[in-house]
Short mmCIF file of C-alpha atoms and ligand atoms in Angstrom, two decimals:
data_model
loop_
_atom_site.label_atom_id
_atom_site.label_comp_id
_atom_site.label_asym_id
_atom_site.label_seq_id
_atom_site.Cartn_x
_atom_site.Cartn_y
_atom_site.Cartn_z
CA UNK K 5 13.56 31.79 13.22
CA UNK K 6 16.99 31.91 14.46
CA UNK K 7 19.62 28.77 13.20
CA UNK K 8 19.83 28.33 17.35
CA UNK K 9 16.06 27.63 17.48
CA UNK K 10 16.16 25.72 14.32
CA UNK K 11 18.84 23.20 15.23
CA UNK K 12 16.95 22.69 18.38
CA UNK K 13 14.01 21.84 16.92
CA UNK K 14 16.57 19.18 14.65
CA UNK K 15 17.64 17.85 17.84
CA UNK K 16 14.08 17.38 19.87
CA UNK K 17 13.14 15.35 16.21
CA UNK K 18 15.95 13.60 16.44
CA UNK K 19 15.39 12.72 20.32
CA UNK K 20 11.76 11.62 19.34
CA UNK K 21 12.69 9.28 16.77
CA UNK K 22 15.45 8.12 19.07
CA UNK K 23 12.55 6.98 21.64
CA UNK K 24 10.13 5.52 19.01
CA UNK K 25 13.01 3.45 18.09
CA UNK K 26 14.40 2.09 21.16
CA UNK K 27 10.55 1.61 22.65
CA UNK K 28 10.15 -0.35 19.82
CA UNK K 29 12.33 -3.60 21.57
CA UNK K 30 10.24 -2.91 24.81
CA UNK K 31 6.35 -2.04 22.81
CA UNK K 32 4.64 -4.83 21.32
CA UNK K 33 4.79 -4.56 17.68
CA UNK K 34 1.46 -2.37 16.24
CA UNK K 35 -1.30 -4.17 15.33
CA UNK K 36 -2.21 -4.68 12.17
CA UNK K 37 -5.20 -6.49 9.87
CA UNK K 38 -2.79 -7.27 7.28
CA UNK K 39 1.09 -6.37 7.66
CA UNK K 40 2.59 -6.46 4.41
CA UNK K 41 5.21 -4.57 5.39
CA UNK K 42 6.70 -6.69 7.77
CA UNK K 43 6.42 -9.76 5.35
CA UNK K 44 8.07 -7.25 2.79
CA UNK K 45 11.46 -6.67 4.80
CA UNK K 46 11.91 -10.00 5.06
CA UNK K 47 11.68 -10.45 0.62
CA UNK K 48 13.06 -7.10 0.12
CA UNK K 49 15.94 -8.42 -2.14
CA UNK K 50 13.98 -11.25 -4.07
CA UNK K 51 11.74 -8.91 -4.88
CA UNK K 52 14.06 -5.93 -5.46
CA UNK K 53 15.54 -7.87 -7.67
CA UNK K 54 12.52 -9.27 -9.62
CA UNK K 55 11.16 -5.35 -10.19
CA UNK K 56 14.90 -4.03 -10.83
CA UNK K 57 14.77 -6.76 -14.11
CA UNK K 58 11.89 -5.62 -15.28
CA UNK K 59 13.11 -2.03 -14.69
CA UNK K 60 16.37 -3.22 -16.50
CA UNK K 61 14.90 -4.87 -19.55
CA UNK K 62 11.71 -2.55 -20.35
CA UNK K 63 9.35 -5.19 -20.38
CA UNK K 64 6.64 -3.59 -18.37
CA UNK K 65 3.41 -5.62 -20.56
CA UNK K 66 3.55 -9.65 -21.48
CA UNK K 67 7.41 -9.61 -20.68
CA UNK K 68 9.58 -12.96 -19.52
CA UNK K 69 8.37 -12.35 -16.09
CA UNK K 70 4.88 -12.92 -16.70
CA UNK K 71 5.65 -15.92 -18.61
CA UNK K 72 8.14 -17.61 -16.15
CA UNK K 73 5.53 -16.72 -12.97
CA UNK K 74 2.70 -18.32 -15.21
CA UNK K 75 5.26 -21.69 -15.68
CA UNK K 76 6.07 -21.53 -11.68
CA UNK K 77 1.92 -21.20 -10.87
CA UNK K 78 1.11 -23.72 -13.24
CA UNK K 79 3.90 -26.02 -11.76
CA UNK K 80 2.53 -25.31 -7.99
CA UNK K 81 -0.80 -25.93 -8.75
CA UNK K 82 -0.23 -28.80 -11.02
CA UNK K 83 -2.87 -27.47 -13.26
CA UNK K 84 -1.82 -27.62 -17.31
CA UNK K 85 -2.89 -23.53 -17.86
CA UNK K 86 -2.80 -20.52 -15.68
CA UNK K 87 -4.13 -17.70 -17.60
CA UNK K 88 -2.91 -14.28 -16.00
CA UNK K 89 -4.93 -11.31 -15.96
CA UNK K 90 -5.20 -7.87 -14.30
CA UNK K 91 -6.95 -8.72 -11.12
CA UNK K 92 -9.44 -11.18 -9.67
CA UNK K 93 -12.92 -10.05 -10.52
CA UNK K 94 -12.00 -9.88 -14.63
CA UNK K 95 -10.66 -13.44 -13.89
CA UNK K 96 -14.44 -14.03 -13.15
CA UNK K 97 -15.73 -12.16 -15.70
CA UNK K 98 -13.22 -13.69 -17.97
CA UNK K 99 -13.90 -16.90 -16.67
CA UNK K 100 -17.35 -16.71 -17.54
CA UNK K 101 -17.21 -15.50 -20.75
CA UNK K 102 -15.07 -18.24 -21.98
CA UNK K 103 -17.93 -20.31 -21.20
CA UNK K 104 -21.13 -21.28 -23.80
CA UNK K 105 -23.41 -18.95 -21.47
CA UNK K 106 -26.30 -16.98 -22.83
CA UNK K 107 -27.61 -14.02 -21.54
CA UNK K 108 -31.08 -15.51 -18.86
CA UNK K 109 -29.16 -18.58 -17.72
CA UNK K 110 -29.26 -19.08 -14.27
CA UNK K 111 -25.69 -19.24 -12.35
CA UNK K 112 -26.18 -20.58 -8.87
CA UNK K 113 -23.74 -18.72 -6.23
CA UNK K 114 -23.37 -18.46 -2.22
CA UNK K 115 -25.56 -15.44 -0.55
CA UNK K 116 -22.60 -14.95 1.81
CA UNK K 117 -19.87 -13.28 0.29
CA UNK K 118 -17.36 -10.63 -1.02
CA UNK K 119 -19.89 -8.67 -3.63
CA UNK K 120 -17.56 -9.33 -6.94
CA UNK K 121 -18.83 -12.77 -7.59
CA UNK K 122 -22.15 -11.65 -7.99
CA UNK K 123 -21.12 -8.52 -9.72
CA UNK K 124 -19.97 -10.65 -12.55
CA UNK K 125 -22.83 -12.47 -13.27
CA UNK K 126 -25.13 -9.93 -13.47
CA UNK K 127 -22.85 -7.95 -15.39
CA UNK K 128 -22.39 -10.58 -18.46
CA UNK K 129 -26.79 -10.63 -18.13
CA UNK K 130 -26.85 -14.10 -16.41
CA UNK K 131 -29.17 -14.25 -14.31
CA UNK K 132 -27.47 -14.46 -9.97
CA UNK K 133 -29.43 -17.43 -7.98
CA UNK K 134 -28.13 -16.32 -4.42
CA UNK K 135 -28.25 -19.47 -1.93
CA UNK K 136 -27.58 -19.95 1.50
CA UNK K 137 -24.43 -21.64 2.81
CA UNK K 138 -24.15 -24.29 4.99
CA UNK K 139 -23.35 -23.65 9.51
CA UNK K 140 -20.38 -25.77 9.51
CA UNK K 141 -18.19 -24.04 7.13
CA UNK K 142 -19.51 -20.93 5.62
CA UNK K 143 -19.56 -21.97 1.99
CA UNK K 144 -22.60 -22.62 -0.29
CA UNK K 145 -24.99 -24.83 0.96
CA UNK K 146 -25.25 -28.35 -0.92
CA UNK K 147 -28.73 -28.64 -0.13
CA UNK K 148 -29.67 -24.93 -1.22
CA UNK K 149 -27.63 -25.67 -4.54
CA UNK K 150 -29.81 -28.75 -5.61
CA UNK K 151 -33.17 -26.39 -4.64
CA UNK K 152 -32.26 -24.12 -6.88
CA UNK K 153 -31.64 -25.81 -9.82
CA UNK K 154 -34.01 -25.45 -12.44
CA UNK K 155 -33.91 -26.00 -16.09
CA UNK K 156 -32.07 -22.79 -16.80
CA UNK K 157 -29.45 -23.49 -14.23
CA UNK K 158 -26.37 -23.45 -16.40
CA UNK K 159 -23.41 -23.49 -13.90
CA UNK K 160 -22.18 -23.01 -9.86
CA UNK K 161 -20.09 -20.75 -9.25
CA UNK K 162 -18.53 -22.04 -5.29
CA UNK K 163 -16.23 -19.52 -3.26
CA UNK K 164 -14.01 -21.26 -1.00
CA UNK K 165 -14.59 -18.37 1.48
CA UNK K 166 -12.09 -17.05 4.17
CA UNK K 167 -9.70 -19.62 2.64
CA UNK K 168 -11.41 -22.80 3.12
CA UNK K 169 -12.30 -25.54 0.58
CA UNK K 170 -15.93 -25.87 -0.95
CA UNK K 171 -17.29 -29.20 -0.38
CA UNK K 172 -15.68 -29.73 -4.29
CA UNK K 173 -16.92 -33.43 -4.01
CA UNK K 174 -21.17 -33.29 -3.85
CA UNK K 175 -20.66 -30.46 -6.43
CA UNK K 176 -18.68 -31.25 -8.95
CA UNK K 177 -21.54 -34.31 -8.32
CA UNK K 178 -24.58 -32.36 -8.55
CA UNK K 179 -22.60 -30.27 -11.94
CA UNK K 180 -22.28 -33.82 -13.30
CA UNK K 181 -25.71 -35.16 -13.10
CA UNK K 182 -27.39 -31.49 -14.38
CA UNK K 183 -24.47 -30.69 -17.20
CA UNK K 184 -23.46 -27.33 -15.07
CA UNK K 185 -20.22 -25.54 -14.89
CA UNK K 186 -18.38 -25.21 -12.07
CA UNK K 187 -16.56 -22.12 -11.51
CA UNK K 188 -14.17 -21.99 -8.32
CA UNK K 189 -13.58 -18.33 -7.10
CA UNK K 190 -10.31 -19.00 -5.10
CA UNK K 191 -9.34 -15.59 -4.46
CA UNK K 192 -9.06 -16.00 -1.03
CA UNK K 193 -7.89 -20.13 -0.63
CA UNK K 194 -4.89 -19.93 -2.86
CA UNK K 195 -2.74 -22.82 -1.82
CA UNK K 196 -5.19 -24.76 0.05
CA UNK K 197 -5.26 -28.36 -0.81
CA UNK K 198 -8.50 -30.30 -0.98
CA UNK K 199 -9.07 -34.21 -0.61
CA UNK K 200 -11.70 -36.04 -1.78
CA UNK K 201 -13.54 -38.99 -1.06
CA UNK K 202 -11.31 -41.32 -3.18
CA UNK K 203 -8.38 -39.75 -1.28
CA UNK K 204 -6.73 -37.90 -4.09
CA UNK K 205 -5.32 -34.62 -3.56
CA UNK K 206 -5.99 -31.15 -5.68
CA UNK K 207 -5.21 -27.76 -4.93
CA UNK K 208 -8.23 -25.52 -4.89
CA UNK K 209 -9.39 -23.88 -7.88
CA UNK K 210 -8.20 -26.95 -10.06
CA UNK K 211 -11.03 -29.31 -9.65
CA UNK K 212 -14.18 -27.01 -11.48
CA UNK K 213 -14.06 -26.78 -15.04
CA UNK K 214 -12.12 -23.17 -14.54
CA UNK K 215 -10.67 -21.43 -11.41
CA UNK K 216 -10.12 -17.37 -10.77
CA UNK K 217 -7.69 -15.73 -8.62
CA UNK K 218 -7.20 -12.23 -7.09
CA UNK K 219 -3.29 -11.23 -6.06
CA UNK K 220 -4.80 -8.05 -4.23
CA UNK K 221 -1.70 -7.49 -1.52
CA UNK K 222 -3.80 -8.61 1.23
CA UNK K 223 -4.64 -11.98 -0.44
CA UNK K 224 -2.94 -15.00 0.56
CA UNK K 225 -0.28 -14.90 -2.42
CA UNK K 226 -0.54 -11.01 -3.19
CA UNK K 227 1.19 -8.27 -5.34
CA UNK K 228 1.69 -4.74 -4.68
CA UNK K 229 -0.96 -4.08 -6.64
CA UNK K 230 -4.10 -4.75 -8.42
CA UNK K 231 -3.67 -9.17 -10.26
CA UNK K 232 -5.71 -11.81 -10.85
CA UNK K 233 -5.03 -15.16 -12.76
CA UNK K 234 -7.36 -18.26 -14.65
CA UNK K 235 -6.62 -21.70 -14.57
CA UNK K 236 -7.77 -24.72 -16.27
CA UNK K 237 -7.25 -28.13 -17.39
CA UNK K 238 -9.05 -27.69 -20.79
CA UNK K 239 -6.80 -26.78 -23.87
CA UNK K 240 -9.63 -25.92 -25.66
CA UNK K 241 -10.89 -23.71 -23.01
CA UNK K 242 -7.60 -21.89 -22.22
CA UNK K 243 -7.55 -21.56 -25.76
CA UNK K 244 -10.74 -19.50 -25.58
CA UNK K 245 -9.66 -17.40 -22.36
CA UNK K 246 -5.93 -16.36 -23.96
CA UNK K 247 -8.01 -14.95 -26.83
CA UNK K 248 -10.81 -12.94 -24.42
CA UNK K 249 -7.73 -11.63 -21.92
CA UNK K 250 -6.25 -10.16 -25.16
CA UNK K 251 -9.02 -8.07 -26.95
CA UNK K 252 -10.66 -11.89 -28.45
CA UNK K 253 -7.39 -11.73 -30.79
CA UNK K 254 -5.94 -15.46 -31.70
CA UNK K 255 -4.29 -13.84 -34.81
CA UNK K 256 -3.19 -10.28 -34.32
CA UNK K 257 -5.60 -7.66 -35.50
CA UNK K 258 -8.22 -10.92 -35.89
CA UNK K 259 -10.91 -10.47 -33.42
CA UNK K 260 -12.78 -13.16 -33.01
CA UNK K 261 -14.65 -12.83 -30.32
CA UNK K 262 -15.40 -9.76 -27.91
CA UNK K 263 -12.62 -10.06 -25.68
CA UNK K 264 -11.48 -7.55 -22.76
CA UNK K 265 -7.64 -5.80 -22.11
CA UNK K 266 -7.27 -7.76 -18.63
CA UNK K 267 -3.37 -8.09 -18.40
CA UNK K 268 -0.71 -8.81 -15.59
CA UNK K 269 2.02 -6.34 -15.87
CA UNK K 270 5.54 -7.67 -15.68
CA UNK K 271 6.55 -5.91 -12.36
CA UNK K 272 3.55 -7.46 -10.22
CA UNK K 273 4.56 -10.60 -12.06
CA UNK K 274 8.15 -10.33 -10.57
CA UNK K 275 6.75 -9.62 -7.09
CA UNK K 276 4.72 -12.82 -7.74
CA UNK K 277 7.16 -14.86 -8.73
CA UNK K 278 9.42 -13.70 -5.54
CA UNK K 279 7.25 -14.53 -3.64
CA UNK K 280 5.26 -17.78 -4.55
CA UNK K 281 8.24 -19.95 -3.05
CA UNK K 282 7.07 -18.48 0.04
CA UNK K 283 3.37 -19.37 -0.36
CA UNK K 284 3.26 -22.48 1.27
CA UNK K 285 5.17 -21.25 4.27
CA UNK K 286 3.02 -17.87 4.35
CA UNK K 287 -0.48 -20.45 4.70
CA UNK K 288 1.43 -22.68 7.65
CA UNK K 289 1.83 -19.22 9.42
CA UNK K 290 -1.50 -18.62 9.00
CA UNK K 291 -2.51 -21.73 9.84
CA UNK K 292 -0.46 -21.96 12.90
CA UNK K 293 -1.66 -18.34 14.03
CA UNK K 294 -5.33 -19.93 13.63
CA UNK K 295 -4.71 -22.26 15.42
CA UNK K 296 -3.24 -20.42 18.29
CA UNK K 297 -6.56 -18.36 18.18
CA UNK K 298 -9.07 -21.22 18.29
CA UNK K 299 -7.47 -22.81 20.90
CA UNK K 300 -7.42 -19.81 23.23
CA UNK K 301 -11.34 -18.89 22.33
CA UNK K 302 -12.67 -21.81 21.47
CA UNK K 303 -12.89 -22.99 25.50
CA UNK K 304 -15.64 -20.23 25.44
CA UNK K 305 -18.90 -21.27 25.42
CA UNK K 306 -19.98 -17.56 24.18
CA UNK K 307 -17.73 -18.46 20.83
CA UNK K 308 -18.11 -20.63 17.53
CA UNK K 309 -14.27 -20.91 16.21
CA UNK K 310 -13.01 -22.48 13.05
CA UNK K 311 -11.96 -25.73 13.58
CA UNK K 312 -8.63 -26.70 12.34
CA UNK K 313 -7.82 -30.37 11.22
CA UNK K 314 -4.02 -30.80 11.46
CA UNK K 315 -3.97 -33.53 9.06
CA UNK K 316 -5.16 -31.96 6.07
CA UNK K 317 -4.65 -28.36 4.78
CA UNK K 318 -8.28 -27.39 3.46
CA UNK K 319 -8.03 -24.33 5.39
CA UNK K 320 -5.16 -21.82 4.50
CA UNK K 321 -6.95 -18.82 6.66
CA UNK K 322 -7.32 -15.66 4.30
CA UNK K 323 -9.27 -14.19 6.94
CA UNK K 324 -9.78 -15.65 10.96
CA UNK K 325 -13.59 -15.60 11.22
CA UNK K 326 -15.37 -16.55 14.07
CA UNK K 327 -19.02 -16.00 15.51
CA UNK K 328 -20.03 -14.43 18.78
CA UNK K 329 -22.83 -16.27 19.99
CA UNK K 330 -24.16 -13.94 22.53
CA UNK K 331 -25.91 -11.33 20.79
CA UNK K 332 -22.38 -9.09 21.68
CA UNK K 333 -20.62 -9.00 18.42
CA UNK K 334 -20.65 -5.53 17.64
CA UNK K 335 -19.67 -4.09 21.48
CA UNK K 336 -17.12 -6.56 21.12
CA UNK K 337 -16.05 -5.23 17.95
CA UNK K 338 -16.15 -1.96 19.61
CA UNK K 339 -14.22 -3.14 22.75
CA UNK K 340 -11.37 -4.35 20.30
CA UNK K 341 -11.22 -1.49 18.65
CA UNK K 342 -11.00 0.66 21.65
CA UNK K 343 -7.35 -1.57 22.79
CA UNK K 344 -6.47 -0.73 18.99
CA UNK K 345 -7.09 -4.05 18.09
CA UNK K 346 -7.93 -3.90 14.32
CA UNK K 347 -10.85 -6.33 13.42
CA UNK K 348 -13.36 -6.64 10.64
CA UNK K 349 -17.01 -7.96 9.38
CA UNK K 350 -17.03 -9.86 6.84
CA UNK K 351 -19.89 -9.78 5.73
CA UNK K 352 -22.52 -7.66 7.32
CA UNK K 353 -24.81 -7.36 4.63
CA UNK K 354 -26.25 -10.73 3.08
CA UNK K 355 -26.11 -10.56 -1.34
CA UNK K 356 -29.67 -11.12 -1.61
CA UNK K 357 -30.39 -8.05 0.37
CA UNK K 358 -28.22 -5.91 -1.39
CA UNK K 359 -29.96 -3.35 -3.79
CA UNK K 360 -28.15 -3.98 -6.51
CA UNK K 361 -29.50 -7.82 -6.39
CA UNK K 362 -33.16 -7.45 -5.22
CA UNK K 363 -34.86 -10.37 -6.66
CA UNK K 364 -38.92 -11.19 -6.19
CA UNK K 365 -37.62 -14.58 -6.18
CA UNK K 366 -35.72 -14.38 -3.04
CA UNK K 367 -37.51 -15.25 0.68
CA UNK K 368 -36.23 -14.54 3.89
CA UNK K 369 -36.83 -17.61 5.34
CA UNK K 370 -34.62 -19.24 2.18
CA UNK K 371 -31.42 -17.50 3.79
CA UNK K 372 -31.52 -18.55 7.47
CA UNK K 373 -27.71 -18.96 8.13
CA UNK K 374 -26.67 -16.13 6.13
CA UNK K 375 -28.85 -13.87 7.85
CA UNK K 376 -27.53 -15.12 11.29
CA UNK K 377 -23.95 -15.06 10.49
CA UNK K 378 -24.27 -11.34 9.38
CA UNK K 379 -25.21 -10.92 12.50
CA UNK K 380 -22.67 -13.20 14.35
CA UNK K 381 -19.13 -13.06 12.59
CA UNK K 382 -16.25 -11.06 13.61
CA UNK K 383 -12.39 -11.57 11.79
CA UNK K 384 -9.29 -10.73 13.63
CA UNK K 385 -6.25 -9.61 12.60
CA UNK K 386 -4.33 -12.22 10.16
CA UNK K 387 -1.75 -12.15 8.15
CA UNK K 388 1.91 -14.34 8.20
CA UNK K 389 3.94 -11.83 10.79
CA UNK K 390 1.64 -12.49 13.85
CA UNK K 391 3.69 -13.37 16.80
CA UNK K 392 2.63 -15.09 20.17
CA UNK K 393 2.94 -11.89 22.18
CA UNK K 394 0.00 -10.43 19.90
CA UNK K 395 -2.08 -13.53 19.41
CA UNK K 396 -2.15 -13.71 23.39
CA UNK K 397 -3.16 -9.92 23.79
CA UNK K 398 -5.98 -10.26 20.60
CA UNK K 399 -7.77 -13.42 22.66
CA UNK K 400 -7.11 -12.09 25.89
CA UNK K 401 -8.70 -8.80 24.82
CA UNK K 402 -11.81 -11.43 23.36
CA UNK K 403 -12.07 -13.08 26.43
CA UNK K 404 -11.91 -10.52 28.88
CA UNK K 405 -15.24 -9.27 27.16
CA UNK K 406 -17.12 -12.31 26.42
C1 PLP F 25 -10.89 -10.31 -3.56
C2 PLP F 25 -11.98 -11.12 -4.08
C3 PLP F 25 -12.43 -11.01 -5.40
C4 PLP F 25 -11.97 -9.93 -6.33
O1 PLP F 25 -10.60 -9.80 -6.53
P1 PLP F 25 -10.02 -8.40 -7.06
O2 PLP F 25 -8.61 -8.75 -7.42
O3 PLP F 25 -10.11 -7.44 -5.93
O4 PLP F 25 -10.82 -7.99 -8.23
C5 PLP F 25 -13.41 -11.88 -5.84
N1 PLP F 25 -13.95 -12.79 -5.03
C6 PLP F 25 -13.58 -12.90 -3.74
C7 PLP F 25 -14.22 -13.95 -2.89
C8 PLP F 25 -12.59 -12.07 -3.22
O5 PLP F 25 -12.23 -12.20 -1.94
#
């Protein structure tokens, strides 16, 4: 090649680039499920700066980060222990460990769901009780809960799923009058505030006996990487869980119990703690993108959308889910997909039909909403950088279809 030819080609790259660039101010911004990396340039030097300490002081495991982000989470939630470990699913299994649970008991969890929850249960040689949540909101059924109990049932394990609330209130109930656990899994409603009937106000994950968390980046209050945190109100208990995180060691080289190596290193602990002052805006954003969405498809009478009660903040939207009611949910995920609209199902498989979780036990007609939602739900982009311009293009694309 001649130095001619090759400084061309430099200048036609350069020219390119050039294009993308300016097109960018005319181009709607690329769609995107989750777009961390807008939310990103807008942190860059909080959480520069958190990484660049840790960087600074070598204090990659258990160092002041991790400590001060626990203080800060503990603070926000007003819980009195957060318990950090290395990512959501050993904040289960963790959770559940720290627990007086034999290997047979039953643990009574919702059929519709991420698979992890499950995972867990069967893991520690509990025995899963898959039930089928309720129309209105997607979480476990109340009325499926107290049919399953039997005398083995030893604890409930809720998911506040796609970022809304449990109904915390009839099951922390039904836990009272059978002696069960309650387990939240708030990986995806971190933040989210729930009310009860006497009008006080918790955040999710702090009314069960113990709560677990996931940071996975695309969670509501993510790192960039793999985290997970406990949290309880229980001294004793968080007693027991700082001892399992760390190898079942309350006295170094003691072991106790059998414990795990579940830790949250100090640099996703700075990203954390950069970014939890943000958390509550992040959710509004959400929220206010939701909104926008279920007020432009909810008109249709082809559509079920989430409602959305301004006044209280149950709902901090980890995922947008709504259900096609038409029979046209997959050409419609298919027609998205073709405008380069990215869009998801979550879930299309129902737990109790997975293999891994066969049980004799289980019967169809036991799982009717389950098995229709698998059929019905589709989740649109969301994330806390969507802007009007987008929203408008997503329903319009929706709409045009339906
Ligand atoms: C993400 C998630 C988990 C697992 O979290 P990881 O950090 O990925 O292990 C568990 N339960 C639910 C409902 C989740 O969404």
């Amino acid at each position: 090649m001649t130095l001619k030819y090759i400084s061309f080609l430099k200048f036609i790259k350069k020219a390119i680039k050039l294009v993308a660039l300016q097109s960018k101010f005319f181009v709607m911004r690329k769609l995107q499920m989750v777009d961390l990396k807008s939310q990103y340039e807008k942190i860059k030097e909080e959480v520069n700066a958190s990484i660049q300490e840790v960087l600074d002081t070598n204090t990659y495991i258990n160092g002041p980060l991790v400590h001060q982000f626990q203080a800060d989470l503990e603070n926000y939630l007003g819980v009195k222990h957060v318990i950090p470990c290395a990512n959501g699913t050993d904040a289960l299994q963790i959770a559940m460990m720290s627990l007086d649970l034999k290997p047979g008991d039953e643990v009574i969890t919702a059929d519709f769901t991420f698979a992890a929850t499950v995972e867990v249960i069967a893991l520690l040689q509990l025995t899963p009780v898959l039930v089928d949540v309720d129309m209105s909101n997607m979480n476990i059924s109340i009325e499926a809960i107290k049919k399953a109990i039997t005398p083995k049932t030893k604890a409930i394990v809720p998911v506040h799923l796609f970022g809304r609330a449990a109904n915390m209130d009839a099951i922390m109930e039904i836990a009272k009058a059978h002696n069960l656990y309650v387990i939240e899994d708030n990986a995806q409603a971190i933040g989210a505030d729930y009310t009860s009937k006497d009008g006080s106000k918790k955040k999710v994950g702090t009314i069960g006996h113990v709560g677990a968390t996931s940071f996975f980046p695309s969670k509501n209050l993510g790192c960039y990487g793999d985290g997970g945190a406990i949290f309880t109100n229980d001294d004793a208990l968080a007693h027991t869980l700082r001892g399992i995180v760390n190898h079942g060691m309350y006295e170094r080289y003691h072991h106790d119990v059998v414990g795990v190596n579940s830790r949250l290193d100090s640099i996703q602990a700075g990203v954390l703690k950069a970014k939890l002052p943000h958390l509550d805006t992040y959710n509004k954003a959400r929220q206010e993108a939701a909104m926008k969405y279920s007020t432009a498809l909810g008109k249709n009478p082809n559509l079920w959308v989430p409602t959305i009660c301004e006044a209280c903040d149950c709902h901090v939207f980890h995922q947008y889910v709504f259900r096609v009611l038409n029979g046209k949910r997959d050409a419609l995920l298919e027609h998205l997909q073709s405008k380069g609209i990215p869009c998801a199902i979550y879930y299309p498989i129902p737990l109790h039909s997975q293999k891994a979780y066969l049980d004799a036990r289980y019967k169809e007609e036991d799982f009717p909403v389950t098995n229709l939602l698998v059929k019905e739900v589709i989740a649109l982009p969301m994330h806390t950088e969507l802007d009007d311009e987008q929203i408008k293009f997503i329903t319009d694309s929706v709409l045009e279809f339906v």
